[in-house]
């Protein structure tokens, strides 16, 4: 009803909140800014977001933040409690600085998270949308395969893969990805089944678009929000699985400062030297919490029903 | 005409969000006797909110404020939530547009109708069932015994709407608020449902608030019409005089309708005047 | 055809000829014939109305013709050529459709720009920028709408975008599936005016499906009334205006559209 007069006269902010963007790029920036604003408005989600930004920064600037070399052993300074001899979080049984190990360990954690986040959901999305959109025997075959993967407890399946492929961080990631995709396929398929009957899909069909174009260009964007939420919430579980594999000695191998492996090695000293296992445990806890908070907030922010109003 | 059954004075419905307050209904006053009152308006005019606010069915963050909401001499605003529950259904019923959200999906249709009857009348089970089947018959449901024993998902949308209407009418409320009750129905059924409501008004002296966007229907069915725009009442008149309405908005709506018998090349388009929103609300008392 | 003033129309070539169309839903025991032996023919440049209540199969006819529902038999000929069930790319440039609910027919995550330019890219049109801008001007929206998203538009504006999208490929025939039933009366008038203008300037053929007799009387020259999957009556618009339909069901519809009549 009202005539839009707000653009242009407020500088950059006005440009970012413009009601009538002038180019494709401008439109994307406006969308992005609106998303950013709702993220900032949601305090807990923003806290989660900041934790993850912090994790990324720590991983990037690890050499600057670390006070010691994470893998140099010093048998003179073993098992020092926190805040002694220049070791903020103490040292472990080999005399390595726990603070520095956790700092460098964030790189491994980030590596795991990034690789899993860019493989499992994409694969699951592909399987789910193809299955849901094409239907018929394709659907039957793809979904039964998904069922088979879903039938095993995740950690057990990951263990089986790792023991078949050999212990190591890369194989751990591969195993986690292989076990993580089926739920995403399920979600994507369920969403696709409702989306494929909508009028906007009918409209693009009438305009002669092929199946691949419809799946990638029209169905994927609609599945994205629920998938992003699910992936973010799952990240905590993935970090824990990676830590669990590390703990069992099947993930990252010593002396690499993977958090799960650190807890594992600290376990035998837990009664007398609690900090060795507790500090990496805290790190896992904080990062998992960050992902969970962000995921919860994203669910509110990305909900398309809410976005309508 | 008989005295007012429902009196509403200075009713406001506001939805507050972090950024701004949206006023859905903005200070309207009206009364309803034992008659058929139509509330007409376009989407966003606040007509549905008006109906819901009377029954205190506005969800958070919506807020209702009024100088007076009196029903049959009783101050509805002073009632507790528990007392309000007794008013809803028993004395004032609401039929909504979409039956899908109004029927309990895990309860048999018949049980829902007889429960509606028994809650307010202490009738026996068999008596309630008899009445329910009678009512289903009245809303033109073929094979009411079978429908009585089916679940909401087993009936079609149009039938669901008729079941809703049967359920709302069976406790014989004093006031029925019907929000677009017939827009999803086939013409024959629509006529039948209107006839039932008509009969209840004529014979039992029920009051009816008929909320609709369909000017022709309201003009021919109701006694009085209230026209809402932007949360306010812009005009009120006798239904049979709607064709002679004076307010430019009402005129614009009437002119925008295509007419079967009077062909024209172009339909006239409603030019909205921002003044309509600012103008004070018209009182629509009996 | 029952009426005599069709002779004028008959000189025009037939744009759409549907003969003995049956449409089926479901399979095996559940198989259900939603459209039964429907035959209509629409002259080029004509405007044909299909009227009926929900579940009468009127929208299904459109969906079968457009190719969205594949399970049909009978013959459908467009501009004299029978069409097969497998649609060619060129068919998209002959027939397009406007859907009922503008809130559901635009992709919520695509900008108007993408919605309008995608068909052009699919069919390798040139001057895409100009065409999109022009299309927005043609439906009365203007260029400033180009990079907005559907949720920023009102129902009427969305329906204008949907009409622009259907016109992007410059079709000859437009299938209109209750294009105004989700809109307010005042917006309906704007959209119907727009559709009339477009038909005049582009010499399009319309098939309009609606339950609103006043809308069909305003828009169409010839009207078929459908009930339970069958056509019960075909008449021209004059017959309807004079309230002289033959079939009882049509009379009933007509009466109901006049408003409420108390029980006799």
CSV table of C-alpha atoms in Angstrom, one decimal, chain A residues 7-8 12 15-32, chain C residues 110-114 117 121 129 132-133 136 143-149 152:
chain,number,residue,atom,x,y,z
A,7,UNK,CA,16.2,3.2,-0.5
A,8,UNK,CA,19.2,5.3,-1.4
A,12,UNK,CA,25.1,1.5,2.7
A,15,UNK,CA,21.2,-0.3,0.2
A,16,UNK,CA,21.3,-3.5,2.2
A,17,UNK,CA,17.7,-3.2,3.3
A,18,UNK,CA,16.3,-2.0,0.0
A,19,UNK,CA,12.9,-3.2,-0.9
A,20,UNK,CA,13.6,-3.1,-4.6
A,21,UNK,CA,17.1,-4.3,-5.3
A,22,UNK,CA,18.6,-3.3,-8.6
A,23,UNK,CA,20.7,-6.2,-9.6
A,24,UNK,CA,21.1,-9.9,-8.9
A,25,UNK,CA,24.1,-9.2,-6.6
A,26,UNK,CA,22.2,-6.5,-4.7
A,27,UNK,CA,19.3,-8.9,-4.2
A,28,UNK,CA,21.6,-11.6,-2.8
A,29,UNK,CA,23.2,-9.1,-0.4
A,30,UNK,CA,19.8,-7.9,0.8
A,31,UNK,CA,18.8,-11.6,1.5
A,32,UNK,CA,22.1,-12.2,3.2
C,110,UNK,CA,13.8,-17.8,-6.4
C,111,UNK,CA,13.8,-14.1,-7.2
C,112,UNK,CA,11.2,-12.8,-9.7
C,113,UNK,CA,14.2,-12.4,-12.1
C,114,UNK,CA,15.1,-16.0,-11.9
C,117,UNK,CA,14.4,-15.6,-17.0
C,121,UNK,CA,17.3,-19.6,-20.9
C,129,UNK,CA,17.3,-8.8,-19.7
C,132,UNK,CA,12.2,-9.8,-18.5
C,133,UNK,CA,12.0,-6.0,-18.0
C,136,UNK,CA,7.2,-6.9,-15.9
C,143,UNK,CA,11.2,-3.1,-13.4
C,144,UNK,CA,11.7,-2.4,-9.7
C,145,UNK,CA,10.1,-5.7,-9.0
C,146,UNK,CA,12.6,-7.7,-10.9
C,147,UNK,CA,15.0,-8.6,-8.1
C,148,UNK,CA,12.4,-9.1,-5.3
C,149,UNK,CA,11.3,-12.4,-3.9
C,152,UNK,CA,7.8,-9.4,-0.7
